[in-house]
């Protein structure tokens, strides 16, 4: 009988974990939610905003001519009374009537509120020339930053599954058999590997589905906008996720019961939530965003957003990625010691100092 | 080995051997250090002094992987299927997939769990979960077996099954160390004894030798009528007197023949024999 090496033990642990996860309902439910959300985000705006062709009643040839020059749907009627009736019934958004006393020669009749879409359509906009145009417009920047932040946030929070899996092993006490059989570090590595692979797999499938979803929603143009940021999002996402995965596993190792997990994981939860809000709220604040793009916990979102806007110099993402990688190595080393020191301590929540000192299992 | 928790010394120079092919019972009161000792042997806890040696070499991770361990705190993945779980643990111990599967099938058969092989562990009764736990400790044909309270929670039939399995393993040359607070069971099963008390070894050795060493020569006599006269015999100390039955120690030498002669003179003798001290008595005496 040949012994199990560290890596073959790690592989066995990871395989078991992946099997256990993909057989569970919650994995497929959360993945299903992601897929549904992706398609909803691509298709629904088109469905609800689609019949934007506002219909207006027109009285007289001048009005009909003016409306014809816009995106508005014209519905010519004979008299002002008839137009008013249609407006009151809500059949049309507004009525456009010729009016010599108005400077534009037109008057708009609406029921209770000023019909902004109609008036805007009728206004003639002067030609605009931008001297230094932004590479991407603000609306798209917002959308993309938000999408990156949300995807990272959702998957980072799902790292809670790692903590739960660790607690399950502690709570059922199988951890004692496992620790007597394979090195504790192999347990930690296997778990992080399993959850990382599952997450990257899900993100990969979502990435493949994105063009399909966008095309289904007739928003193919968004794809060509996201693509440049996406390239940077991948390496940052991978390192950022593994960093948090290591922290989640320690949060799990510190407690012996599911009920206590909330308190031990509050720090990790904060580290997931704060960058998310930071990037969404401060995306127009260059200073804050620049700082966030170097802090390892928010770099995963902030740096791709900055890259997407085309701001940073080429060396910046590499420096940030380097910092993230260094933080990851440090975090995994600390996590491995804390995990080892607390895994076999049962009962009350293990204090960090004790976990650090208690790392004594060979 | 020695070990402290914070300032409390729980193991103080605990030292004993387990021999191949022999079943060693590990006995002690609650909190005397049995579980701590076993955890140190398995590397789950570190010793603060001393070493654990196996075949004249210190125990390292690859060596430990060939040990079989059943912890006091039972633990299995509740949602994992029985056979799958035992196979998985076998593979963690270094078995190749085919051997792990074959050993699992054989063990489940031996412990009468074949019908439950594809059920999740949480669906099994506690007694059956306990049997799965034993499979988990045995699946990789361990070179050394360490079982912490293997019989607690088992019904008498299951106890016999497990006893049988452990005897088979020992007969195959594997040293078996098990702890128990059920002294009658230890008495039935073990060849050697280790008695621990307050974190120190109180007695260790062959069970029969321990019996011979501990406890004064004791006899039981049952006669017709009242046996109260035994009290007046010279050199005899009555331990227990209940009408016609008397249990007594002979203070000077093992000879109780004078008492028997006197009894025969007085009437019918129903029973006369040497009382072997029970483990419980030895236990009470040494701790």
Coordinates of C-alpha atoms in Angstrom, one line a residue:
Chain A
X1 CA 0.0 0.0 0.0
X2 CA 1.5 3.3 -1.0
X3 CA 0.8 6.3 1.1
X4 CA -1.3 9.2 0.0
X5 CA 0.9 12.2 -1.0
X6 CA -0.1 15.7 -0.1
X7 CA -1.3 16.4 -3.6
X8 CA -3.2 13.2 -4.1
X9 CA -4.9 13.8 -0.7
X10 CA -5.7 17.3 -1.9
X11 CA -7.2 15.9 -5.1
X12 CA -9.3 13.4 -3.2
X13 CA -10.6 16.0 -0.8
X14 CA -11.4 18.4 -3.7
X15 CA -13.2 15.6 -5.7
X16 CA -15.4 14.7 -2.8
X17 CA -16.2 18.3 -2.1
X18 CA -17.1 18.9 -5.8
X19 CA -19.3 15.8 -5.8
X20 CA -21.0 16.8 -2.6
X21 CA -21.7 20.3 -3.9
X22 CA -23.0 19.4 -7.4
X23 CA -25.3 16.8 -5.8
X24 CA -26.8 19.4 -3.5
X25 CA -29.8 21.4 -4.5
X26 CA -28.5 24.7 -3.3
X27 CA -25.7 24.7 -5.8
X28 CA -28.0 24.3 -8.8
X29 CA -30.6 26.7 -7.3
X30 CA -28.0 29.5 -7.0
X31 CA -26.5 28.8 -10.4
X32 CA -30.1 28.8 -11.9
X33 CA -30.7 32.2 -10.2
X34 CA -27.5 33.5 -11.9
X35 CA -28.6 32.3 -15.3
X36 CA -32.1 33.6 -14.9
X37 CA -30.7 37.0 -13.7
X38 CA -28.4 37.2 -16.7
X39 CA -31.2 36.6 -19.2
X40 CA -33.5 38.9 -17.3
X41 CA -31.0 41.7 -17.3
X42 CA -30.5 41.3 -21.0
X43 CA -34.0 40.8 -22.2
X44 CA -36.3 42.6 -19.8
X45 CA -35.2 46.1 -20.5
X46 CA -36.1 45.5 -24.2
X47 CA -39.5 44.1 -23.2
X48 CA -40.5 46.9 -20.9
X49 CA -38.8 49.8 -22.7
X50 CA -39.6 48.3 -26.2
X51 CA -42.9 50.0 -27.0
X52 CA -41.3 53.3 -26.5
X53 CA -42.8 54.5 -29.8
X54 CA -45.2 57.0 -28.1
X55 CA -48.4 57.6 -30.0
X56 CA -49.6 61.1 -30.3
X57 CA -52.7 62.5 -32.0
X58 CA -52.1 65.1 -34.6
X59 CA -54.4 67.8 -35.8
X60 CA -53.7 69.5 -39.1
X61 CA -50.9 69.0 -41.7
X62 CA -48.3 71.1 -39.9
X63 CA -48.5 68.9 -36.8
X64 CA -48.5 65.7 -38.8
X65 CA -45.4 66.9 -40.6
X66 CA -43.6 67.8 -37.4
X67 CA -44.4 64.4 -35.8
X68 CA -43.4 62.5 -38.9
X69 CA -39.9 63.8 -38.5
X70 CA -39.6 62.2 -35.1
X71 CA -39.8 58.6 -33.7
X72 CA -43.3 59.3 -32.4
X73 CA -46.3 57.4 -33.9
X74 CA -48.7 59.8 -35.4
X75 CA -52.4 59.3 -35.3
X76 CA -54.1 62.0 -37.4
X77 CA -57.5 63.1 -36.2
X78 CA -60.0 65.6 -37.6
X79 CA -60.6 68.0 -34.7
X80 CA -59.1 69.3 -31.5
X81 CA -62.0 67.9 -29.6
X82 CA -61.4 64.4 -31.0
X83 CA -57.7 64.7 -30.0
X84 CA -58.6 65.9 -26.5
X85 CA -60.9 62.9 -26.1
X86 CA -58.1 60.5 -27.1
X87 CA -55.7 62.2 -24.6
X88 CA -58.3 61.9 -21.8
X89 CA -58.9 58.3 -22.5
X90 CA -55.2 57.6 -22.5
X91 CA -55.4 56.3 -26.0
X92 CA -52.5 58.6 -26.9
X93 CA -49.7 60.1 -24.9
X94 CA -50.5 63.6 -26.1
X95 CA -51.9 65.5 -28.9
X96 CA -49.8 67.8 -31.2
X97 CA -51.8 70.8 -32.5
X98 CA -50.7 73.6 -34.8
X99 CA -50.7 76.9 -33.0
X100 CA -49.6 80.0 -34.7
X101 CA -49.2 81.9 -31.4
X102 CA -46.4 79.5 -30.2
X103 CA -42.8 80.2 -31.3
X104 CA -42.5 76.7 -32.6
X105 CA -45.8 76.9 -34.3
X106 CA -47.0 73.8 -32.3
X107 CA -48.8 73.1 -29.1
X108 CA -48.8 69.9 -27.1
X109 CA -51.9 68.8 -25.2
X110 CA -51.5 66.2 -22.5
X111 CA -53.6 64.9 -19.7
X112 CA -52.0 65.4 -16.3
X113 CA -48.3 65.6 -16.7
X114 CA -45.9 67.2 -19.1
X115 CA -45.1 64.4 -21.7
X116 CA -41.3 64.8 -21.6
X117 CA -40.6 62.1 -24.3
X118 CA -43.0 63.9 -26.7
X119 CA -41.6 67.4 -26.1
X120 CA -38.0 66.2 -26.3
X121 CA -38.8 64.4 -29.6
X122 CA -40.2 67.6 -31.1
X123 CA -37.3 69.8 -30.1
X124 CA -34.6 70.2 -32.6
X125 CA -31.2 69.5 -31.1
X126 CA -28.3 71.5 -32.4
X127 CA -25.3 69.5 -33.7
X128 CA -22.8 68.7 -30.9
X129 CA -19.1 68.4 -31.4
X130 CA -16.9 66.9 -28.5
X131 CA -13.4 68.1 -28.4
X132 CA -12.1 65.4 -26.0
X133 CA -14.7 62.6 -26.1
X134 CA -14.7 59.9 -23.3
X135 CA -13.8 56.5 -24.6
X136 CA -17.0 55.1 -23.2
X137 CA -20.0 57.0 -22.1
X138 CA -21.0 57.3 -18.4
X139 CA -24.1 55.2 -18.6
X140 CA -22.1 52.2 -20.0
X141 CA -19.4 52.7 -17.4
X142 CA -21.9 52.6 -14.7
X143 CA -23.5 49.5 -16.1
X144 CA -20.3 47.6 -16.6
X145 CA -18.8 48.6 -13.1
X146 CA -22.0 47.5 -11.6
X147 CA -22.1 44.2 -13.5
X148 CA -18.4 43.4 -12.5
X149 CA -19.0 44.4 -8.9
X150 CA -22.2 42.4 -8.7
X151 CA -20.8 39.2 -10.2
X152 CA -17.8 39.4 -7.9
X153 CA -20.0 40.1 -4.9
X154 CA -22.4 37.3 -5.6
X155 CA -19.6 34.7 -6.0
X156 CA -17.6 36.0 -3.1
X157 CA -20.6 35.7 -0.9
X158 CA -21.2 32.2 -2.1
X159 CA -17.8 31.4 -0.6
X160 CA -19.8 31.1 2.6
X161 CA -20.3 27.5 1.3
X162 CA -16.6 26.8 2.1
X163 CA -17.1 28.0 5.7
X164 CA -20.3 25.8 6.0
X165 CA -18.5 22.8 4.6
X166 CA -15.7 23.2 7.2
X167 CA -18.2 23.6 10.0
X168 CA -20.0 20.5 8.9
X169 CA -16.8 18.5 9.2
X170 CA -16.2 20.0 12.6
X171 CA -19.8 19.6 13.8
X172 CA -20.0 15.9 12.6
X173 CA -16.5 15.3 14.1
X174 CA -15.3 13.5 11.0
X175 CA -12.5 16.1 11.0
X176 CA -10.7 14.0 13.7
X177 CA -10.6 11.0 11.3
X178 CA -9.5 13.2 8.4
X179 CA -6.8 15.0 10.5
X180 CA -5.5 11.6 11.6
X181 CA -5.3 10.4 8.0
X182 CA -4.1 13.3 5.8
X183 CA -2.2 16.5 6.5
X184 CA -4.6 19.2 7.6
X185 CA -3.2 21.5 4.9
X186 CA -4.3 19.1 2.3
X187 CA -7.9 19.4 3.6
X188 CA -7.7 23.2 3.4
X189 CA -6.1 23.2 -0.1
X190 CA -8.6 20.6 -1.4
X191 CA -11.5 22.6 -0.1
X192 CA -10.3 25.9 -1.6
X193 CA -9.5 24.2 -4.9
X194 CA -12.9 22.5 -5.1
X195 CA -14.9 25.7 -4.5
X196 CA -12.6 27.8 -6.8
X197 CA -13.1 25.3 -9.6
X198 CA -16.8 25.2 -9.1
X199 CA -17.0 29.0 -9.1
X200 CA -14.7 29.4 -12.1
X201 CA -16.8 26.8 -13.9
X202 CA -20.0 28.7 -13.2
X203 CA -18.5 32.0 -14.2
X204 CA -17.2 30.4 -17.4
X205 CA -20.7 29.1 -18.3
X206 CA -22.2 32.5 -17.5
X207 CA -19.5 34.1 -19.7
X208 CA -20.5 31.7 -22.6
X209 CA -24.1 32.4 -22.1
X210 CA -23.7 36.2 -22.0
X211 CA -23.5 36.7 -25.8
X212 CA -26.5 34.4 -26.2
X213 CA -28.5 36.4 -23.6
X214 CA -27.5 39.7 -25.0
X215 CA -28.4 38.7 -28.5
X216 CA -31.7 37.4 -27.3
X217 CA -32.3 40.8 -25.8
X218 CA -31.1 42.4 -29.0
X219 CA -28.3 44.2 -27.0
X220 CA -25.3 42.8 -28.9
X221 CA -23.7 46.2 -28.8
X222 CA -23.2 46.0 -25.0
X223 CA -21.0 42.9 -25.6
X224 CA -18.5 44.8 -27.7
X225 CA -18.4 47.4 -24.9
X226 CA -17.8 45.0 -22.1
X227 CA -15.2 42.8 -23.9
X228 CA -12.1 45.0 -23.2
X229 CA -12.8 45.2 -19.4
X230 CA -13.6 41.5 -19.3
X231 CA -10.1 40.4 -20.2
X232 CA -8.7 42.1 -17.1
X233 CA -11.6 40.9 -15.0
X234 CA -10.7 37.2 -15.3
X235 CA -7.2 37.2 -13.6
X236 CA -8.4 39.6 -10.9
X237 CA -11.5 37.6 -10.3
X238 CA -9.5 34.3 -9.9
X239 CA -6.9 35.7 -7.5
X240 CA -9.6 37.8 -5.6
X241 CA -11.8 34.8 -5.2
X242 CA -9.1 32.5 -3.9
X243 CA -8.0 35.2 -1.4
X244 CA -11.5 35.3 0.0
X245 CA -11.9 31.5 -0.1
X246 CA -8.9 31.2 2.2
X247 CA -10.6 33.6 4.6
X248 CA -13.9 31.8 4.5
X249 CA -12.3 28.6 5.4
X250 CA -10.7 30.1 8.5
X251 CA -14.1 31.6 9.4
X252 CA -15.5 28.1 9.3
X253 CA -12.6 26.5 11.2
X254 CA -13.0 28.9 14.2
X255 CA -16.4 27.6 15.2
X256 CA -17.9 24.2 15.9
X257 CA -21.6 24.9 15.2
X258 CA -23.4 26.3 12.2
X259 CA -25.1 28.8 14.5
X260 CA -21.8 30.5 15.4
X261 CA -20.7 30.9 11.8
X262 CA -22.4 34.3 11.5
X263 CA -20.1 35.9 14.2
X264 CA -16.9 34.3 13.0
X265 CA -17.5 35.2 9.3
X266 CA -18.6 38.8 9.9
X267 CA -15.1 40.1 9.1
X268 CA -15.1 38.3 5.8
X269 CA -18.6 39.4 5.0
X270 CA -17.4 43.0 5.5
X271 CA -14.5 42.5 3.2
X272 CA -16.8 41.3 0.5
X273 CA -19.5 44.0 1.0
X274 CA -17.4 47.1 1.4
X275 CA -15.5 46.9 -1.9
X276 CA -18.8 46.2 -3.6
X277 CA -20.3 49.4 -2.3
X278 CA -17.1 51.3 -2.6
X279 CA -16.8 50.6 -6.3
X280 CA -20.5 51.2 -7.1
X281 CA -20.7 54.5 -5.1
X282 CA -17.3 56.0 -5.9
X283 CA -17.0 55.1 -9.5
X284 CA -16.9 58.7 -10.4
X285 CA -14.3 59.6 -7.7
X286 CA -11.0 58.9 -9.3
X287 CA -9.0 59.1 -6.1
X288 CA -11.1 56.6 -4.2
X289 CA -11.3 54.3 -7.2
X290 CA -7.5 54.4 -7.7
X291 CA -7.0 53.5 -4.0
X292 CA -9.6 50.7 -4.2
X293 CA -7.8 49.3 -7.3
X294 CA -4.7 48.6 -5.2
X295 CA -6.4 47.3 -2.1
X296 CA -6.3 43.5 -2.6
X297 CA -9.9 43.0 -1.5
X298 CA -11.4 45.5 -3.9
X299 CA -8.8 45.3 -6.6
X300 CA -10.7 42.5 -8.3
X301 CA -13.5 44.9 -9.1
X302 CA -11.9 48.4 -9.1
X303 CA -9.0 47.7 -11.4
X304 CA -11.0 46.1 -14.3
X305 CA -13.4 49.1 -14.0
X306 CA -10.5 51.5 -14.4
X307 CA -9.0 49.5 -17.2
X308 CA -12.4 49.6 -18.9
X309 CA -12.5 53.3 -18.7
X310 CA -9.0 53.3 -20.3
X311 CA -7.4 55.4 -17.5
X312 CA -4.5 53.6 -16.0
X313 CA -1.0 53.2 -17.4
X314 CA -0.2 49.7 -18.6
X315 CA 2.0 48.9 -15.5
X316 CA -0.8 49.7 -13.1
X317 CA -2.9 46.5 -13.5
X318 CA 0.3 44.4 -13.2
X319 CA 1.3 46.1 -10.0
X320 CA -2.2 45.7 -8.6
X321 CA -2.2 42.1 -9.7
X322 CA 1.2 41.6 -8.1
X323 CA -0.1 43.1 -4.8
X324 CA -3.1 40.9 -4.9
X325 CA -1.0 37.8 -5.5
X326 CA 1.3 38.7 -2.6
X327 CA -1.7 39.3 -0.4
X328 CA -3.1 35.9 -1.5
X329 CA 0.1 34.1 -0.6
X330 CA 0.3 35.8 2.8
X331 CA -3.4 35.1 3.4
X332 CA -3.1 31.4 2.5
X333 CA -0.1 31.0 4.8
X334 CA -1.9 32.7 7.7
X335 CA -5.1 30.9 6.9
X336 CA -3.3 27.6 6.9
X337 CA -1.9 28.2 10.3
X338 CA -5.2 29.4 11.8
X339 CA -7.1 26.6 10.1
X340 CA -4.7 24.0 11.5
X341 CA -4.7 25.6 15.0
X342 CA -8.5 25.8 15.3
X343 CA -9.8 22.9 13.3
X344 CA -9.6 20.4 16.1
X345 CA -10.6 22.7 18.9
X346 CA -14.3 22.2 19.6
X347 CA -16.7 23.9 21.9
X348 CA -16.9 27.7 21.9
X349 CA -15.6 29.9 19.2
X350 CA -11.8 29.8 18.9
X351 CA -10.2 33.2 19.4
X352 CA -7.7 34.1 16.7
X353 CA -4.8 34.3 19.1
X354 CA -5.5 30.9 20.3
X355 CA -5.9 29.5 16.8
X356 CA -2.5 31.0 15.9
X357 CA -0.8 29.6 19.0
X358 CA -2.6 26.3 18.8
X359 CA -1.1 25.4 15.4
X360 CA 0.6 22.3 16.6
X361 CA -0.7 19.4 14.6
X362 CA 2.2 18.0 12.6
Chain B
X1 CA 4.4 10.9 26.5
X2 CA 3.3 13.9 28.5
X3 CA 0.8 16.6 27.7
X4 CA -0.7 19.6 29.4
X5 CA -3.7 21.7 28.7
X6 CA -3.0 25.3 29.7
X7 CA -1.5 24.7 33.2
X8 CA -3.1 21.4 33.9
X9 CA -0.9 18.3 33.3
X10 CA -3.2 15.6 31.9
X11 CA -0.6 13.1 30.9
X12 CA 2.5 12.5 33.0
X13 CA 5.1 10.2 31.5
X14 CA 2.5 7.8 30.1
X15 CA 4.4 4.8 28.6
X16 CA 3.2 1.4 27.4
X17 CA 3.6 -1.0 24.5
X18 CA 1.1 -2.7 22.3
X19 CA 2.1 -6.1 20.9
X20 CA 1.4 -7.6 17.5
X21 CA -1.6 -10.0 17.4
X22 CA -2.7 -9.0 20.9
X23 CA -5.7 -7.0 22.0
X24 CA -4.8 -4.4 24.6
X25 CA -7.6 -3.0 26.8
X26 CA -7.1 0.6 27.8
X27 CA -9.0 1.3 31.0
X28 CA -9.4 4.3 33.2
X29 CA -11.9 6.5 34.9
X30 CA -13.5 9.4 33.0
X31 CA -10.9 12.2 32.5
X32 CA -8.0 10.0 33.3
X33 CA -6.4 10.7 29.9
X34 CA -7.4 7.8 27.6
X35 CA -8.7 9.9 24.8
X36 CA -5.8 12.4 25.0
X37 CA -3.3 9.5 24.8
X38 CA -5.1 8.0 21.7
X39 CA -5.3 11.4 20.0
X40 CA -1.5 11.9 20.5
X41 CA -0.8 8.4 19.0
X42 CA -2.8 9.4 16.0
X43 CA -1.1 12.8 15.7
X44 CA -4.4 14.7 16.2
X45 CA -2.8 16.3 19.3
X46 CA 0.8 17.0 19.8
X47 CA 2.7 15.6 22.8
X48 CA 4.5 18.1 25.0
X49 CA 7.1 15.5 25.9
X50 CA 8.0 12.0 24.7
X51 CA 7.5 10.2 21.4
X52 CA 5.2 7.7 19.8
X53 CA 7.2 4.9 18.2
X54 CA 6.1 2.3 15.7
X55 CA 8.4 -0.6 14.8
X56 CA 11.3 1.2 16.4
X57 CA 10.9 4.4 14.5
X58 CA 9.1 7.6 15.3
X59 CA 5.6 7.9 13.9
X60 CA 5.3 10.2 10.9
X61 CA 2.4 11.2 8.7
X62 CA 3.0 8.4 6.1
X63 CA 3.2 5.8 8.9
X64 CA 0.2 7.2 10.6
X65 CA -1.8 6.9 7.4
X66 CA -1.6 3.1 7.8
X67 CA -3.2 3.2 11.3
X68 CA -6.9 2.7 11.8
X69 CA -8.6 5.0 14.2
X70 CA -12.1 5.2 15.6
X71 CA -12.4 8.4 17.6
X72 CA -14.6 8.7 20.6
X73 CA -16.5 11.5 19.0
X74 CA -18.0 9.6 16.1
X75 CA -18.1 11.4 12.8
X76 CA -19.1 10.7 9.3
X77 CA -20.5 12.8 6.5
X78 CA -24.2 12.6 7.2
X79 CA -25.3 13.1 3.6
X80 CA -22.8 10.8 2.0
X81 CA -23.7 7.3 1.1
X82 CA -22.4 4.5 3.3
X83 CA -20.3 2.6 0.7
X84 CA -19.1 5.8 -1.0
X85 CA -18.0 7.2 2.3
X86 CA -16.1 4.1 3.4
X87 CA -14.4 3.9 -0.1
X88 CA -13.5 7.6 0.1
X89 CA -11.8 7.1 3.5
X90 CA -10.0 4.1 2.2
X91 CA -8.6 6.1 -0.7
X92 CA -7.6 8.9 1.7
X93 CA -5.6 6.2 3.5
X94 CA -3.8 5.5 0.3
X95 CA -5.8 2.6 -1.3
X96 CA -6.2 2.5 -5.1
X97 CA -9.8 2.8 -6.2
X98 CA -10.3 -0.9 -6.9
X99 CA -8.9 -2.1 -3.6
X100 CA -10.9 0.6 -1.7
X101 CA -14.1 -0.7 -3.4
X102 CA -13.3 -4.3 -2.8
X103 CA -12.5 -3.8 0.9
X104 CA -15.6 -1.7 1.4
X105 CA -17.8 -4.4 -0.1
X106 CA -16.2 -7.1 2.1
X107 CA -16.5 -5.1 5.3
X108 CA -20.1 -4.0 4.7
X109 CA -20.9 -7.7 4.2
X110 CA -19.0 -8.7 7.4
X111 CA -20.8 -6.0 9.5
X112 CA -24.2 -6.8 7.9
X113 CA -24.6 -3.4 6.2
X114 CA -24.7 -4.5 2.6
X115 CA -28.4 -3.6 2.3
X116 CA -27.7 -0.1 3.4
X117 CA -24.7 0.5 1.2
X118 CA -26.4 3.1 -0.9
X119 CA -28.2 4.9 1.9
X120 CA -27.0 8.2 3.2
X121 CA -25.4 7.7 6.7
X122 CA -27.9 10.0 8.4
X123 CA -30.7 7.6 7.4
X124 CA -29.2 4.8 9.5
X125 CA -29.9 4.0 13.1
X126 CA -27.2 5.0 15.6
X127 CA -26.1 1.4 16.0
X128 CA -25.7 1.0 12.3
X129 CA -23.8 4.3 12.0
X130 CA -21.5 2.9 14.6
X131 CA -20.9 -0.1 12.4
X132 CA -20.1 2.2 9.5
X133 CA -17.6 3.9 11.8
X134 CA -15.9 0.6 12.4
X135 CA -15.8 0.0 8.7
X136 CA -14.2 3.4 8.3
X137 CA -11.4 2.4 10.7
X138 CA -10.8 -1.0 9.1
X139 CA -11.2 -0.3 5.3
X140 CA -7.5 0.1 4.6
X141 CA -6.4 -3.0 6.5
X142 CA -4.6 -1.0 9.1
X143 CA -1.3 -2.1 10.6
X144 CA -2.4 -0.8 14.0
X145 CA -5.9 -0.4 15.3
X146 CA -6.8 2.3 17.8
X147 CA -10.5 2.4 18.9
X148 CA -11.8 4.8 21.5
X149 CA -14.8 3.3 23.2
X150 CA -15.8 1.1 20.2
X151 CA -18.6 -0.6 22.0
X152 CA -20.5 2.3 23.4
X153 CA -23.9 2.6 21.8
X154 CA -24.0 -1.0 20.5
X155 CA -26.6 -3.6 21.3
X156 CA -25.4 -7.0 22.5
X157 CA -25.6 -8.6 19.1
X158 CA -23.6 -5.8 17.5
X159 CA -21.1 -6.1 20.2
X160 CA -20.6 -9.7 19.4
X161 CA -20.1 -8.9 15.7
X162 CA -17.6 -6.2 16.4
X163 CA -15.8 -8.4 18.9
X164 CA -15.5 -11.0 16.2
X165 CA -14.1 -8.6 13.7
X166 CA -11.5 -7.2 16.2
X167 CA -10.4 -10.8 17.1
X168 CA -10.0 -11.6 13.4
X169 CA -7.8 -8.5 12.9
X170 CA -5.7 -9.4 16.0
X171 CA -5.3 -12.9 14.8
X172 CA -4.0 -11.5 11.6
X173 CA -1.1 -10.0 13.6
X174 CA -2.5 -6.5 14.0
X175 CA -2.1 -4.9 17.5
X176 CA -5.4 -3.6 18.7
X177 CA -5.7 -0.9 21.4
X178 CA -9.1 -0.1 22.6
X179 CA -10.5 1.9 25.5
X180 CA -13.7 1.1 27.3
X181 CA -15.4 1.8 30.5
X182 CA -17.4 -1.5 30.2
X183 CA -15.0 -3.6 32.2
X184 CA -16.7 -6.9 31.6
X185 CA -16.2 -6.4 27.9
X186 CA -12.6 -5.6 28.4
X187 CA -12.3 -8.7 30.5
X188 CA -13.9 -10.8 27.7
X189 CA -11.8 -9.4 24.9
X190 CA -8.4 -8.3 25.9
X191 CA -5.1 -10.1 26.2
X192 CA -3.2 -7.2 27.8
X193 CA -4.3 -4.4 30.0
X194 CA -3.2 -0.8 30.4
X195 CA -4.8 0.9 33.4
X196 CA -4.4 4.7 33.5
X197 CA -5.3 6.8 36.5
X198 CA -5.0 10.6 36.8
X199 CA -2.8 10.8 33.7
X200 CA -0.3 8.2 34.8
X201 CA -0.1 4.5 34.1
X202 CA -1.3 2.6 37.2
X203 CA -0.7 -0.9 35.9
X204 CA 0.2 -2.6 32.6
X205 CA 0.7 -6.1 31.4
X206 CA -0.8 -9.5 30.6
X207 CA -4.3 -9.8 31.9
X208 CA -3.8 -13.1 33.7
X209 CA -0.5 -11.9 35.2
X210 CA -2.3 -8.8 36.5
X211 CA -4.9 -11.0 38.1
X212 CA -2.4 -13.1 39.8
X213 CA -0.5 -10.1 41.0
X214 CA -3.5 -8.3 42.4
X215 CA -6.1 -9.4 44.8
X216 CA -5.5 -11.7 47.8
X217 CA -6.5 -15.4 47.5
X218 CA -10.2 -15.4 47.8
X219 CA -12.6 -18.4 48.1
X220 CA -16.4 -18.9 47.9
X221 CA -18.2 -21.6 50.0
X222 CA -21.8 -22.5 49.9
X223 CA -23.1 -25.0 52.5
X224 CA -26.4 -26.2 54.0
X225 CA -27.5 -24.0 56.8
X226 CA -25.7 -21.0 58.2
X227 CA -22.1 -20.4 57.2
X228 CA -21.5 -17.9 60.1
X229 CA -19.0 -20.3 61.7
X230 CA -16.4 -19.5 59.0
X231 CA -15.8 -16.2 60.9
X232 CA -14.3 -18.1 63.8
X233 CA -11.7 -20.0 61.7
X234 CA -8.1 -19.0 62.2
X235 CA -6.4 -17.0 59.5
X236 CA -9.6 -16.3 57.6
X237 CA -11.1 -12.9 56.8
X238 CA -14.8 -13.0 55.8
X239 CA -15.5 -10.6 53.0
X240 CA -19.2 -11.4 52.4
X241 CA -21.6 -13.5 54.4
X242 CA -25.1 -14.2 53.3
X243 CA -26.8 -17.1 55.1
X244 CA -25.4 -20.3 53.6
X245 CA -22.9 -18.5 51.3
X246 CA -19.7 -17.0 52.4
X247 CA -16.8 -15.3 50.6
X248 CA -13.5 -15.1 52.4
X249 CA -9.8 -14.3 52.1
X250 CA -7.1 -16.5 53.5
X251 CA -4.6 -14.3 55.1
X252 CA -1.7 -16.6 55.5
X253 CA -0.9 -18.4 52.2
X254 CA -3.3 -19.6 49.6
X255 CA -4.4 -22.7 51.6
X256 CA -8.1 -22.8 52.4
X257 CA -8.2 -26.6 52.9
X258 CA -8.8 -26.4 56.7
X259 CA -12.0 -24.4 56.1
X260 CA -13.2 -27.0 53.5
X261 CA -12.5 -29.9 55.9
X262 CA -14.4 -28.1 58.6
X263 CA -17.3 -27.6 56.2
X264 CA -17.4 -31.2 55.2
X265 CA -17.4 -32.2 58.8
X266 CA -20.4 -30.0 59.5
X267 CA -22.5 -31.2 56.6
X268 CA -23.1 -30.8 52.8
X269 CA -20.9 -28.6 50.7
X270 CA -22.6 -27.3 47.6
X271 CA -19.9 -25.0 46.3
X272 CA -16.3 -24.5 47.1
X273 CA -13.9 -22.6 44.8
X274 CA -11.3 -20.0 44.2
X275 CA -12.7 -16.6 43.3
X276 CA -10.8 -14.9 40.4
X277 CA -10.7 -11.2 41.0
X278 CA -12.7 -9.3 38.4
X279 CA -11.1 -6.6 36.4
X280 CA -13.3 -4.2 38.3
X281 CA -11.7 -5.3 41.5
X282 CA -8.2 -5.0 40.1
X283 CA -9.1 -1.6 38.7
X284 CA -10.4 -0.4 42.1
X285 CA -7.3 -1.7 43.7
X286 CA -4.7 0.0 41.5
X287 CA -6.1 3.4 41.0

